[in-house]
Amino acid sequence: MSSHVYPKLNGDYFQQFLDWLSEQLSGDYAILQIDQAPAHVSCAINWPENIIPLLQPSHSPELNPIERLTAVSQKITS
């Protein structure tokens, strides 16, 4: 398994990720839940046919797994 490092979040790197993910899926499909970061919703993004974007509502940290992890870790450390 190769690793991919993206030094920042922008449309170019997100497109590279989508293209890589599409190749990994081969003939399968995936639903990718994304926030509404500009890099994710740019008109320049060319969504592969086998990846379906699912936009989460704005200001919805309860849907973001890292936000839940942060909340739990803050409870543990306080």
PDB file of C-alpha atoms in Angstrom, residues 14-60:
ATOM      1  CA  PHE A  14      -7.928  17.074  -3.860  1.00  0.00           C
ATOM      2  CA  GLN A  15      -8.224  16.221  -7.555  1.00  0.00           C
ATOM      3  CA  GLN A  16      -5.124  14.029  -7.281  1.00  0.00           C
ATOM      4  CA  PHE A  17      -6.718  12.256  -4.322  1.00  0.00           C
ATOM      5  CA  LEU A  18     -10.000  11.716  -6.183  1.00  0.00           C
ATOM      6  CA  ASP A  19      -8.179  10.323  -9.211  1.00  0.00           C
ATOM      7  CA  TRP A  20      -6.167   7.973  -6.992  1.00  0.00           C
ATOM      8  CA  LEU A  21      -9.276   6.857  -5.087  1.00  0.00           C
ATOM      9  CA  SER A  22     -11.133   6.240  -8.330  1.00  0.00           C
ATOM     10  CA  GLU A  23      -8.321   3.980  -9.549  1.00  0.00           C
ATOM     11  CA  GLN A  24      -8.295   2.086  -6.254  1.00  0.00           C
ATOM     12  CA  LEU A  25     -12.026   1.444  -6.513  1.00  0.00           C
ATOM     13  CA  SER A  26     -11.635  -0.144  -9.947  1.00  0.00           C
ATOM     14  CA  GLY A  27     -15.187  -1.017 -10.983  1.00  0.00           C
ATOM     15  CA  ASP A  28     -16.746  -0.225  -7.588  1.00  0.00           C
ATOM     16  CA  TYR A  29     -18.498   2.957  -6.520  1.00  0.00           C
ATOM     17  CA  ALA A  30     -18.053   5.060  -3.398  1.00  0.00           C
ATOM     18  CA  ILE A  31     -19.996   7.797  -1.680  1.00  0.00           C
ATOM     19  CA  LEU A  32     -17.554  10.333  -0.282  1.00  0.00           C
ATOM     20  CA  GLN A  33     -18.859  12.541   2.512  1.00  0.00           C
ATOM     21  CA  ILE A  34     -17.154  15.914   2.337  1.00  0.00           C
ATOM     22  CA  ASP A  35     -17.428  19.227   4.080  1.00  0.00           C
ATOM     23  CA  GLN A  36     -17.911  22.396   2.094  1.00  0.00           C
ATOM     24  CA  ALA A  37     -14.274  23.485   2.067  1.00  0.00           C
ATOM     25  CA  PRO A  38     -13.541  25.495  -1.087  1.00  0.00           C
ATOM     26  CA  ALA A  39     -11.186  22.789  -2.367  1.00  0.00           C
ATOM     27  CA  HIS A  40     -13.993  20.223  -2.143  1.00  0.00           C
ATOM     28  CA  VAL A  41     -16.723  22.212  -3.874  1.00  0.00           C
ATOM     29  CA  SER A  42     -14.723  24.002  -6.549  1.00  0.00           C
ATOM     30  CA  CYS A  43     -16.231  23.976 -10.031  1.00  0.00           C
ATOM     31  CA  ALA A  44     -12.775  22.935 -11.256  1.00  0.00           C
ATOM     32  CA  ILE A  45     -13.079  19.529  -9.552  1.00  0.00           C
ATOM     33  CA  ASN A  46     -13.657  16.771 -12.079  1.00  0.00           C
ATOM     34  CA  TRP A  47     -15.537  14.116 -10.115  1.00  0.00           C
ATOM     35  CA  PRO A  48     -14.817  10.595 -11.371  1.00  0.00           C
ATOM     36  CA  GLU A  49     -17.936   8.683 -12.366  1.00  0.00           C
ATOM     37  CA  ASN A  50     -17.445   6.101  -9.631  1.00  0.00           C
ATOM     38  CA  ILE A  51     -17.233   8.617  -6.759  1.00  0.00           C
ATOM     39  CA  ILE A  52     -20.425  10.305  -5.593  1.00  0.00           C
ATOM     40  CA  PRO A  53     -19.963  13.407  -3.421  1.00  0.00           C
ATOM     41  CA  LEU A  54     -22.222  13.786  -0.391  1.00  0.00           C
ATOM     42  CA  LEU A  55     -22.001  17.309   1.026  1.00  0.00           C
ATOM     43  CA  GLN A  56     -22.483  17.611   4.753  1.00  0.00           C
ATOM     44  CA  PRO A  57     -24.382  20.684   5.951  1.00  0.00           C
ATOM     45  CA  SER A  58     -22.428  23.788   6.873  1.00  0.00           C
ATOM     46  CA  HIS A  59     -21.484  24.182  10.523  1.00  0.00           C
ATOM     47  CA  SER A  60     -22.115  20.554  11.435  1.00  0.00           C
TER      48      SER A  60
END
